[in-house]
mmCIF file of C-alpha atoms and ligand atoms in Angstrom:
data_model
loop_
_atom_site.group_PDB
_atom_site.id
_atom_site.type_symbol
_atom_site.label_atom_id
_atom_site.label_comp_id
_atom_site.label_asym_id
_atom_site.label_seq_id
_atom_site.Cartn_x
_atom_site.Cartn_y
_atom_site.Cartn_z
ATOM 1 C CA UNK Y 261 0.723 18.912 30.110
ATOM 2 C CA UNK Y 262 -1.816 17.491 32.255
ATOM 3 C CA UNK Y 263 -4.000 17.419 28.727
ATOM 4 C CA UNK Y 264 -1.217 15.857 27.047
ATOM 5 C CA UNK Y 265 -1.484 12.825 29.426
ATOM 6 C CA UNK Y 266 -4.955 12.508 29.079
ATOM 7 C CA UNK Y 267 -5.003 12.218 25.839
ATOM 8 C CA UNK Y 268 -2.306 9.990 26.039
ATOM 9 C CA UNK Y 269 -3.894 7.254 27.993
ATOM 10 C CA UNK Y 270 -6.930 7.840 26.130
ATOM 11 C CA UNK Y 271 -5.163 6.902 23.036
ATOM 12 C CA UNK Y 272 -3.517 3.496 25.090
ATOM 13 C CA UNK Y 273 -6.775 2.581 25.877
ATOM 14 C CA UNK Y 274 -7.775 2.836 22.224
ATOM 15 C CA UNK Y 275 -5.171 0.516 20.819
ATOM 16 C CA UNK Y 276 -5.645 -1.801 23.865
ATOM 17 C CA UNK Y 277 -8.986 -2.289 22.752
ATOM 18 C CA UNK Y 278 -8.605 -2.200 18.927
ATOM 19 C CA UNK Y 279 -5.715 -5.487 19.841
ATOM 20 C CA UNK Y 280 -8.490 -7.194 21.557
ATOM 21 C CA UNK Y 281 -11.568 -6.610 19.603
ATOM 22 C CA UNK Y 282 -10.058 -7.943 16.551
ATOM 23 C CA UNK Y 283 -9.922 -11.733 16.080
ATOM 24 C CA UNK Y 284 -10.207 -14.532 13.578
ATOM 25 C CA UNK Y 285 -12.624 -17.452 13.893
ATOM 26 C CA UNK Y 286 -13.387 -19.419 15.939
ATOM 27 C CA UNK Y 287 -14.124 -23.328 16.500
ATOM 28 C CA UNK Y 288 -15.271 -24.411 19.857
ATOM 29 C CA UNK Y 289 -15.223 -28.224 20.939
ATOM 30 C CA UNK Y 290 -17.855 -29.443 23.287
ATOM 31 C CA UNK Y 291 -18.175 -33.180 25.353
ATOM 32 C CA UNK Y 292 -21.402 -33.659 27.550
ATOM 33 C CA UNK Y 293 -24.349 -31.680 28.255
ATOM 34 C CA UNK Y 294 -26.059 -30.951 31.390
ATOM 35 C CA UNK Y 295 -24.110 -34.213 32.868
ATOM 36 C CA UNK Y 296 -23.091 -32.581 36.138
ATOM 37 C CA UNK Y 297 -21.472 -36.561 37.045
ATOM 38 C CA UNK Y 298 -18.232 -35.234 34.906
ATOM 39 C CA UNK Y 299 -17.064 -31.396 35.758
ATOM 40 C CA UNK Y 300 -14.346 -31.783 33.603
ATOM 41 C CA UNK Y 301 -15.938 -32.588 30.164
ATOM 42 C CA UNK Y 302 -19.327 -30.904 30.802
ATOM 43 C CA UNK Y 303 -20.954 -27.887 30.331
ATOM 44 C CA UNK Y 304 -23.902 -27.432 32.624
ATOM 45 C CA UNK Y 305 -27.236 -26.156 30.506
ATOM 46 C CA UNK Y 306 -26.907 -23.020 32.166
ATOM 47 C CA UNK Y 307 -23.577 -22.112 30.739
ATOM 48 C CA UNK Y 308 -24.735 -23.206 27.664
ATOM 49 C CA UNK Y 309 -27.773 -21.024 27.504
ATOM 50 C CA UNK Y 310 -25.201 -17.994 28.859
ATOM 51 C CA UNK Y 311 -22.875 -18.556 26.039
ATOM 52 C CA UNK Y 312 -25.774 -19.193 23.384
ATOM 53 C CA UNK Y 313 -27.099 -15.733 24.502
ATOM 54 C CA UNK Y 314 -24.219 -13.476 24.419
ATOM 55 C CA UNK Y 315 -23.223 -15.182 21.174
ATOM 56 C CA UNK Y 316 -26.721 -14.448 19.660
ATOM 57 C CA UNK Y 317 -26.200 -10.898 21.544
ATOM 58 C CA UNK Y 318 -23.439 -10.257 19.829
ATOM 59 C CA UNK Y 319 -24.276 -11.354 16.662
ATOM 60 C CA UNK Y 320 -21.630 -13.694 16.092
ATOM 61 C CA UNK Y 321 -22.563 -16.229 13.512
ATOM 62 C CA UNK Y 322 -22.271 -19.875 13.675
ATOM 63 C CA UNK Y 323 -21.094 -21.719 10.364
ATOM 64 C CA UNK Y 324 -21.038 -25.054 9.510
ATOM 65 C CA UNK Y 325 -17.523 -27.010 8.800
ATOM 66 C CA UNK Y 326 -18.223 -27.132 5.310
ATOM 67 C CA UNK Y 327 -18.307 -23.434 4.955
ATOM 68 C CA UNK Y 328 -15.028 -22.987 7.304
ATOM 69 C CA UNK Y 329 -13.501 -24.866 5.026
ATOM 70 C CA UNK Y 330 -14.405 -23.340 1.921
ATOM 71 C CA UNK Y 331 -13.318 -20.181 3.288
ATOM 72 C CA UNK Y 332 -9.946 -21.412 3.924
ATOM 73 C CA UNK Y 333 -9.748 -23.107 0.683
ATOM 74 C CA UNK Y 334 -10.450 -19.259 -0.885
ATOM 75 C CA UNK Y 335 -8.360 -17.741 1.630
ATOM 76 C CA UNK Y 336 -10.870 -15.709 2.360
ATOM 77 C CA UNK Y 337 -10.817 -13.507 5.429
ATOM 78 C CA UNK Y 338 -12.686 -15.149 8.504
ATOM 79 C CA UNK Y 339 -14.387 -12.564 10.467
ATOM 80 C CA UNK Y 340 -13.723 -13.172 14.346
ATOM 81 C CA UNK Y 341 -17.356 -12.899 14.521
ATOM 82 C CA UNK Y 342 -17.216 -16.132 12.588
ATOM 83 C CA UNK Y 343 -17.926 -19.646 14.751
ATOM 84 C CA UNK Y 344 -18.026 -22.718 14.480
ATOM 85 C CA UNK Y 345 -19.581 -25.829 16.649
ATOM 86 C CA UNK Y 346 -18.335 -29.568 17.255
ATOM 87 C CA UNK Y 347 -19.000 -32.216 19.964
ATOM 88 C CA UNK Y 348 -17.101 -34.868 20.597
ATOM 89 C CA UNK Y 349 -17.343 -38.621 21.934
ATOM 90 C CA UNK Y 350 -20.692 -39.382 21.216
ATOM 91 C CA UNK Y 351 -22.454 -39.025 24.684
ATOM 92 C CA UNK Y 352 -26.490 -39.347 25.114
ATOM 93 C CA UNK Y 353 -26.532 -35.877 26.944
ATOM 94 C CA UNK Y 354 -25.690 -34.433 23.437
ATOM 95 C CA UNK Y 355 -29.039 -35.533 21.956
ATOM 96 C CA UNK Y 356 -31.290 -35.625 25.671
ATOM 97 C CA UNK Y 357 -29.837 -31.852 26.511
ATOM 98 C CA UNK Y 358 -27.643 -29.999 23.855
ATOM 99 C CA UNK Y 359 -29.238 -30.885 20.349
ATOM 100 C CA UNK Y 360 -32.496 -28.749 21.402
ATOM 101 C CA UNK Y 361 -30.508 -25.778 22.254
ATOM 102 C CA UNK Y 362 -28.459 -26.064 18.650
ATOM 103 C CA UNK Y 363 -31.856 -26.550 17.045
ATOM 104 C CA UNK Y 364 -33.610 -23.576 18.716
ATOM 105 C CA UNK Y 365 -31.305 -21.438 17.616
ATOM 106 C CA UNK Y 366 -30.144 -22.586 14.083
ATOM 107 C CA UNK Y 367 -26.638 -23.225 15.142
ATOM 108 C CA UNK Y 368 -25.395 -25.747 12.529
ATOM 109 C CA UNK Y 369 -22.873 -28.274 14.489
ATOM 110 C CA UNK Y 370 -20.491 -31.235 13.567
ATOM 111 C CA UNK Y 371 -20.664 -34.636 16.081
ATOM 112 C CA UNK Y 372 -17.595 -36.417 15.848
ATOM 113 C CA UNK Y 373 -18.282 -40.115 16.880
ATOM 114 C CA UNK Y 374 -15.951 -42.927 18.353
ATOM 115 C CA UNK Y 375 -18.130 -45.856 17.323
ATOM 116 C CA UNK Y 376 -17.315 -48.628 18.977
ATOM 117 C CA UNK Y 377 -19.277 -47.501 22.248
ATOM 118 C CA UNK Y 378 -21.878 -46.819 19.991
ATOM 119 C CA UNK Y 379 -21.896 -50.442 18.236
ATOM 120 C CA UNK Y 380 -21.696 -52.192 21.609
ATOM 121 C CA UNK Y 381 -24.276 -49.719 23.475
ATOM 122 C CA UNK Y 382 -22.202 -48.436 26.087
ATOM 123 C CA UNK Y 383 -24.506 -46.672 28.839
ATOM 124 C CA UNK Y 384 -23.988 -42.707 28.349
ATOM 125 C CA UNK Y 385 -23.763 -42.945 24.328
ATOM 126 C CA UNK Y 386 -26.297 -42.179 21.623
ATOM 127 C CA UNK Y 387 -28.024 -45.215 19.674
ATOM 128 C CA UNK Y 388 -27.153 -45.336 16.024
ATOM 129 C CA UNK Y 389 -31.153 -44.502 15.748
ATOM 130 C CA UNK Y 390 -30.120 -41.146 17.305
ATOM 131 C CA UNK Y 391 -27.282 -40.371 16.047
ATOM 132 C CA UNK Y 392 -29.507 -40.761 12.575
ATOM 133 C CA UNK Y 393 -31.713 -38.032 13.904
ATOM 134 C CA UNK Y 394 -28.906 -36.010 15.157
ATOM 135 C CA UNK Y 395 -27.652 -36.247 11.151
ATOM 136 C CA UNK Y 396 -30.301 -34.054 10.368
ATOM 137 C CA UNK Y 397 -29.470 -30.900 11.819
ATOM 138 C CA UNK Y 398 -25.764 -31.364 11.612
ATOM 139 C CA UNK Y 399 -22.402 -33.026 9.918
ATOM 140 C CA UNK Y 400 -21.304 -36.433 11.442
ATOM 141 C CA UNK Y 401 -17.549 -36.727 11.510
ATOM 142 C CA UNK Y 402 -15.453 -39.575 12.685
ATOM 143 C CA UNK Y 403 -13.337 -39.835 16.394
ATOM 144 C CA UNK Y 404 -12.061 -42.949 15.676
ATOM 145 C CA UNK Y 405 -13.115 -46.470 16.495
ATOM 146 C CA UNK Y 406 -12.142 -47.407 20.326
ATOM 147 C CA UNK Y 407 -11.226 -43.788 20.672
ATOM 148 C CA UNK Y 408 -7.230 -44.837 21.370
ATOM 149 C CA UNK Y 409 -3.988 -43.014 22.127
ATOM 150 C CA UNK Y 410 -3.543 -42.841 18.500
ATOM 151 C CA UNK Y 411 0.129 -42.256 18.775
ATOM 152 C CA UNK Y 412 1.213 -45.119 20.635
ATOM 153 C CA UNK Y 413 -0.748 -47.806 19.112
ATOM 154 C CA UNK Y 414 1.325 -48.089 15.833
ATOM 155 C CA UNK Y 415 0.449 -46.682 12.689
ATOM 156 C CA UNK Y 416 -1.164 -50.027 11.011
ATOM 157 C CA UNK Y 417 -3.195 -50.433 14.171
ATOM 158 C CA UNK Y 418 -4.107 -46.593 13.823
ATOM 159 C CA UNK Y 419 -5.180 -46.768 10.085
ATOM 160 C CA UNK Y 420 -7.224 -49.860 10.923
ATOM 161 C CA UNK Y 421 -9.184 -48.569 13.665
ATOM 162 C CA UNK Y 422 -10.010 -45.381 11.572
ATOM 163 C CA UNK Y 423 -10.933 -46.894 8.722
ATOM 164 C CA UNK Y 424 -12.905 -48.801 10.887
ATOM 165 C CA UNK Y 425 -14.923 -46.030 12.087
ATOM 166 C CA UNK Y 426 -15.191 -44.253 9.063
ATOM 167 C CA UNK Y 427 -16.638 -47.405 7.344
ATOM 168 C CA UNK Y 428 -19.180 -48.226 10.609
ATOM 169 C CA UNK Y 429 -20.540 -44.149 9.974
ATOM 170 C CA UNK Y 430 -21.093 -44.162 6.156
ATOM 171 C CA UNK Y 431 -23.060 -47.596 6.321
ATOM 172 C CA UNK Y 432 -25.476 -46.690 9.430
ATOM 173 C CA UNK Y 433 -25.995 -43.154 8.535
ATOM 174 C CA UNK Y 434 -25.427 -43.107 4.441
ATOM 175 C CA UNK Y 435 -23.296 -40.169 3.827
ATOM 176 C CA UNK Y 436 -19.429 -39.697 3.183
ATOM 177 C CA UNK Y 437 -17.815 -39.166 6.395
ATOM 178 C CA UNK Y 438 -15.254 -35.895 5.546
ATOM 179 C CA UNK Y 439 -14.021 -34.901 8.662
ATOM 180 C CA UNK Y 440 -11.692 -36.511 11.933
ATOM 181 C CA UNK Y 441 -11.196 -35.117 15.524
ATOM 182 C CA UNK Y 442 -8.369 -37.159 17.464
ATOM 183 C CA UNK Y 443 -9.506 -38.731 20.234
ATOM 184 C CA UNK Y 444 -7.219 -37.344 23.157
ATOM 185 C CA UNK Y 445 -6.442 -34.121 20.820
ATOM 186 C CA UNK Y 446 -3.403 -36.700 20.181
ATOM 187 C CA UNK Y 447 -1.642 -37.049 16.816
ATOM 188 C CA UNK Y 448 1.663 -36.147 15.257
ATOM 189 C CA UNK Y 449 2.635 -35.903 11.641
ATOM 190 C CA UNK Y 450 2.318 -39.816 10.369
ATOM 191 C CA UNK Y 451 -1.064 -40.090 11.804
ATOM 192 C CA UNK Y 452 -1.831 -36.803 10.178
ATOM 193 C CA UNK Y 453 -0.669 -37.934 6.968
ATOM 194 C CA UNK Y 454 -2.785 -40.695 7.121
ATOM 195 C CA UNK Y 455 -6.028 -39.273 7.732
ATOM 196 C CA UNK Y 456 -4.841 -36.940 4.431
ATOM 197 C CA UNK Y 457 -4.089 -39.917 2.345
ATOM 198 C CA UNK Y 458 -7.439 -41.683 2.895
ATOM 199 C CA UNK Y 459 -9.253 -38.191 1.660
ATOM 200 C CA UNK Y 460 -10.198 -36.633 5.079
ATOM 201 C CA UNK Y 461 -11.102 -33.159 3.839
ATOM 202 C CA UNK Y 462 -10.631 -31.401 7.629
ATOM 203 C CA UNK Y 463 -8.823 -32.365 10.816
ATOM 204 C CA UNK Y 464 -9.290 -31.046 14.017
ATOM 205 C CA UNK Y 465 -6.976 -30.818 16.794
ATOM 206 C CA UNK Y 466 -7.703 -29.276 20.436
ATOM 207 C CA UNK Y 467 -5.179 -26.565 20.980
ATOM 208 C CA UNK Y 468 -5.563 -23.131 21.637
ATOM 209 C CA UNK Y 469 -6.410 -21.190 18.782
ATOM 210 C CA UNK Y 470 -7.996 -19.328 15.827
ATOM 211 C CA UNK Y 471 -8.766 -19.887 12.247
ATOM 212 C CA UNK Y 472 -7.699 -17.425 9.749
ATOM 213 C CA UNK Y 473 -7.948 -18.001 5.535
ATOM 214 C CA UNK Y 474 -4.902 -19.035 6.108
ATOM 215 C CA UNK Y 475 -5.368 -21.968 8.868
ATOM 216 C CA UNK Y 476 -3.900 -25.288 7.503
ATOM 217 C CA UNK Y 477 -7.537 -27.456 7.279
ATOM 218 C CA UNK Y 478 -5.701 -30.250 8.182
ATOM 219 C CA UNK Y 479 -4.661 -29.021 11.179
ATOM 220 C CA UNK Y 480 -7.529 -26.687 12.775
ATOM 221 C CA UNK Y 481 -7.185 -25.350 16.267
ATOM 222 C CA UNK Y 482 -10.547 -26.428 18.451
ATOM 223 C CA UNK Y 483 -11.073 -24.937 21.717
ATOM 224 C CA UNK Y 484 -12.700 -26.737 24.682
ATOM 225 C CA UNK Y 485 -15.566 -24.680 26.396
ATOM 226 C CA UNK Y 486 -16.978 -25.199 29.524
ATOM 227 C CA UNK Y 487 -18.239 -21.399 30.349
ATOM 228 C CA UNK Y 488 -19.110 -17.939 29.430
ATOM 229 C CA UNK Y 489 -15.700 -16.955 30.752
ATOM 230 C CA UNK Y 490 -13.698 -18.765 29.034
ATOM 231 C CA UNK Y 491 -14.633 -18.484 26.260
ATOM 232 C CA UNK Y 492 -14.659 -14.326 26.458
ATOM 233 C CA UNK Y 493 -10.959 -14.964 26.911
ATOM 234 C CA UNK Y 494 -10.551 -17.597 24.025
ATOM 235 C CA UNK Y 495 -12.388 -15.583 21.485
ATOM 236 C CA UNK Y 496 -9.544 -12.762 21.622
ATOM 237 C CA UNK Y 497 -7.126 -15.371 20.488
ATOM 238 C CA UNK Y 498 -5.969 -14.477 17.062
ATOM 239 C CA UNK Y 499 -4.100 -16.424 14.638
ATOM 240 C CA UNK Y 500 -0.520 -16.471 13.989
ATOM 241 C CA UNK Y 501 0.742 -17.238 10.821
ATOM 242 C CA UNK Y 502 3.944 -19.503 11.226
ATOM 243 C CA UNK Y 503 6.441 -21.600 9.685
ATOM 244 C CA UNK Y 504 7.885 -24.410 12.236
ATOM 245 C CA UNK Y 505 10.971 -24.997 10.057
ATOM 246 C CA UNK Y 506 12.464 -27.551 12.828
ATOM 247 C CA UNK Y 507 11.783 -28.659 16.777
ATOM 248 C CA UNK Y 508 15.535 -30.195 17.734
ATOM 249 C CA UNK Y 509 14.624 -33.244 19.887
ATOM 250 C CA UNK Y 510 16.241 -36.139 21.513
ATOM 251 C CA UNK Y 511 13.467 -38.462 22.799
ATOM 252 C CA UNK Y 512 11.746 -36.572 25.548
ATOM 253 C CA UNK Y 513 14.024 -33.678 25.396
ATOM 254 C CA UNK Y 514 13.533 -30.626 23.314
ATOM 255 C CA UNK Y 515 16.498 -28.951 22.206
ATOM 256 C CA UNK Y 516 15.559 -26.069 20.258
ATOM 257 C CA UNK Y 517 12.882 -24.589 17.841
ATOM 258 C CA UNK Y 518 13.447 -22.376 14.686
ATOM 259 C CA UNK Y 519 10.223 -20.903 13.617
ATOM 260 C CA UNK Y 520 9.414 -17.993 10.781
ATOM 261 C CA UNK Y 521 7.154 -15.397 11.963
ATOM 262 C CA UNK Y 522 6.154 -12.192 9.822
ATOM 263 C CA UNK Y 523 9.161 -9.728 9.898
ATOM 264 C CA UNK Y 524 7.562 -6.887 11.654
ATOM 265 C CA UNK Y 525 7.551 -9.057 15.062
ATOM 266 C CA UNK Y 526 10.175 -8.230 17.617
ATOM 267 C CA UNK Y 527 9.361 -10.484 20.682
ATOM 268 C CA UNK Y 528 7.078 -12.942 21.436
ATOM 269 C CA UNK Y 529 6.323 -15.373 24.346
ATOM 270 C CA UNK Y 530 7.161 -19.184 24.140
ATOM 271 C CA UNK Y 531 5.830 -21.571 26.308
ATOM 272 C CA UNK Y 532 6.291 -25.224 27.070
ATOM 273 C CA UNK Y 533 3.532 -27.227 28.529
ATOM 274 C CA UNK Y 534 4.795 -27.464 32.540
ATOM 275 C CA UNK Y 535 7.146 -24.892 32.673
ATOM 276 C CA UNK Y 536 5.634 -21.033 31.431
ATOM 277 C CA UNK Y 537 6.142 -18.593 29.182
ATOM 278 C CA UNK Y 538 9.759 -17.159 28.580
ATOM 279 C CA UNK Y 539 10.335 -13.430 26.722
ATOM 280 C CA UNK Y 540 11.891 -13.881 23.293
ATOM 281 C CA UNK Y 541 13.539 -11.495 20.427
ATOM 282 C CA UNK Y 542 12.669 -12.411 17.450
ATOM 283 C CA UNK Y 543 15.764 -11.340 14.542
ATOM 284 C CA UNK Y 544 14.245 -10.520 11.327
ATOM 285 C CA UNK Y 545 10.917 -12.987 11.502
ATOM 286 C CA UNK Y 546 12.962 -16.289 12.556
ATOM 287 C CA UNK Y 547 12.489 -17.655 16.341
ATOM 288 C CA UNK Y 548 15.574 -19.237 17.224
ATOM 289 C CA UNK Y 549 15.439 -20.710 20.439
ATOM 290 C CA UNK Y 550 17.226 -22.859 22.891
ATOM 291 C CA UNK Y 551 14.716 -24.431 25.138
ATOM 292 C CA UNK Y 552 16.924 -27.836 26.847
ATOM 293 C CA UNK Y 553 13.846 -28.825 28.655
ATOM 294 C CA UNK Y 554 12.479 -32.485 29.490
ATOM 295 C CA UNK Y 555 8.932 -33.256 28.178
ATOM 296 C CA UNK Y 556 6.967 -33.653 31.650
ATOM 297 C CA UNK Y 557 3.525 -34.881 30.244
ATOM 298 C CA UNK Y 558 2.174 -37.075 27.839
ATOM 299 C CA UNK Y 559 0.953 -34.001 25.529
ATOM 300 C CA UNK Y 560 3.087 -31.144 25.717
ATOM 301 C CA UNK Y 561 2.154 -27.770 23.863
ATOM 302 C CA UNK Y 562 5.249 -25.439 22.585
ATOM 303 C CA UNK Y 563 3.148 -21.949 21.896
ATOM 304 C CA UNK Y 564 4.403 -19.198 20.516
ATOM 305 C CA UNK Y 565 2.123 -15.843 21.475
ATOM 306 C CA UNK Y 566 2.784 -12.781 20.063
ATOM 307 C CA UNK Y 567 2.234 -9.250 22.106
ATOM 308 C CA UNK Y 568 -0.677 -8.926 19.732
ATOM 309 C CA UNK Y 569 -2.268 -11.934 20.880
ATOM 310 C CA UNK Y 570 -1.789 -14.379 18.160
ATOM 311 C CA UNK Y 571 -1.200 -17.822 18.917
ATOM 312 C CA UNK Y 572 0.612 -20.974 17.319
ATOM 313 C CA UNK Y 573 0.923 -24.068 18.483
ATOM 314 C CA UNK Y 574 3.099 -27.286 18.583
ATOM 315 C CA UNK Y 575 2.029 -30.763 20.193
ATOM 316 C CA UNK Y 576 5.010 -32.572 21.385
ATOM 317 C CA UNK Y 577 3.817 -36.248 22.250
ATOM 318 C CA UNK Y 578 5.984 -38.031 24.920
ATOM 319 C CA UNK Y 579 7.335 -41.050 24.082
HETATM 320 ZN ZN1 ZN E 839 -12.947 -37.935 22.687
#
């Protein structure tokens, strides 16, 4: 009997670990570098060399955007030993304290740019002399012009200052711009169809979450990292596959969600930004739930999370 138990727990511990070993990719979003002014947005060059390491360590491999992409386009499997790199916003301490590290190590990355503080030389941003030598090691993408609240500024105003930036990138640094991070991690369906329609091959988000071959590359989960921690956690992350067939809302206040899940799901969590995670059954693959909750932020996340660990996401903007 005693046997029996032990074996039992032995096998627990098996699955445990099998759930948490297993991941998809991966696509980490960084801000400033070694800028210990900002705790928030920076990663100190420690943490960076402690995260390099136990990546290198445990030979994950860092991939460009292009080749993300192409995967997904094959629906190919994505290893969760499979990474990619972006920074955001532009900032000096990219090219005086993070580009060497990338270099050193081969890590192909993607720098999206808002470029009006680079046109008017704010203090704290790259030159357009460096962000030409930063092109050589890695992708340039666009984060907009004046890096706005894309979602509140009106759609013409939105395409303008995108085009905008897009435009201001392909003339200083002479190659097609293909890829847009929102500034904020702020969009919702118009402004994505936008991007689409002026031939944005990849958009990138900042929620919680993992790429799979079947990731929507117009919608790509990036994860802010700010330590070796965090990022453990992050990486087990997998990606759930899901069909958000309708969010009920009225204004600022959600009614309901339906969402299709596979059918071999029984319960998952669902969580709205501000208020937790509730237990939910799940009857034959659709998520039918009544939340009746007021939006308390500006950006508000509905997640789903399965027991497995696979995540999906929903921004809800407040209006
Ligand atoms: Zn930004």
């Amino acid at each position: 009997m005693k046997r029996g138990i032990k074996y039992l727990i032995i096998m627990v511990v098996m699955i445990i670990t099998i759930m948490n070993s297993y991941a998809d990719g991966h696509i980490l979003a960084f801000h400033r570098f070694g800028d210990d002014r900002y705790s928030s947005s920076n990663i100190t060059l420690e943490d960076l060399n402690e995260i390099v390491d136990y990546l290198n360590e445990n030979q994950y491999k860092v991939i460009s955007l292009n080749e993300i992409i192409e995967k997904i386009s094959k629906k190919e499997e994505i290893s969760d030993k499979i990474m990619c790199i972006t920074i955001d916003d532009a900032y000096k301490s990219f090219f005086d304290n993070g580009l060497e590290v990338l270099k050193r190590n081969n890590f192909p990355f993607t720098v999206f740019i808002n470029t009006e503080a680079v046109d008017k030389n704010y203090t704290d941003y790259m030159t357009w002399k460096e962000i030409k030598e930063v092109s050589k090691y890695g992708e340039i993408g666009s984060h907009s012009y004046s890096h706005p609240h894309l979602t509140k500024i009106g759609n013409q105003k939105a395409m303008d200052d995108i085009q905008k930036s897009i435009e201001g990138i392909e003339k200083k640094i002479n190659k097609k711009v293909k890829y847009f991070a929102y500034p904020y991690g702020e969009y919702n369906d118009e402004i994505k169809w936008m991007l689409k329609s002026i031939g944005m091959q990849g958009i990138f988000n900042q929620s919680l979450g993992a790429i799979s071959g079947e990731s929507d590359i117009f919608d790509l989960d990036r994860m802010a990292i700010s330590n070796l921690s965090g990022l453990k956690w992050k990486l087990k992350i997998k990606y759930l596959k899901a069909h958000w067939m309708n969010v009920e809302r009225e204004e600022n206040y959600i009614k309901s969600i339906k969402v299709e899940i596979d059918k071999s799901i029984k319960k998952v969590q669902v969580y709205l930004s501000g208020y937790g995670w509730e237990k939910v059954d799940v009857e034959n693959g659709i998520i039918e739930f009544k939340i009746n909750k007021e939006l308390r932020n500006a950006r508000n996340r509905v997640i789903i999370k399965t027991y497995a660990n696979e995540w999906s996401n929903k921004l809800m903007m407040k209006k």
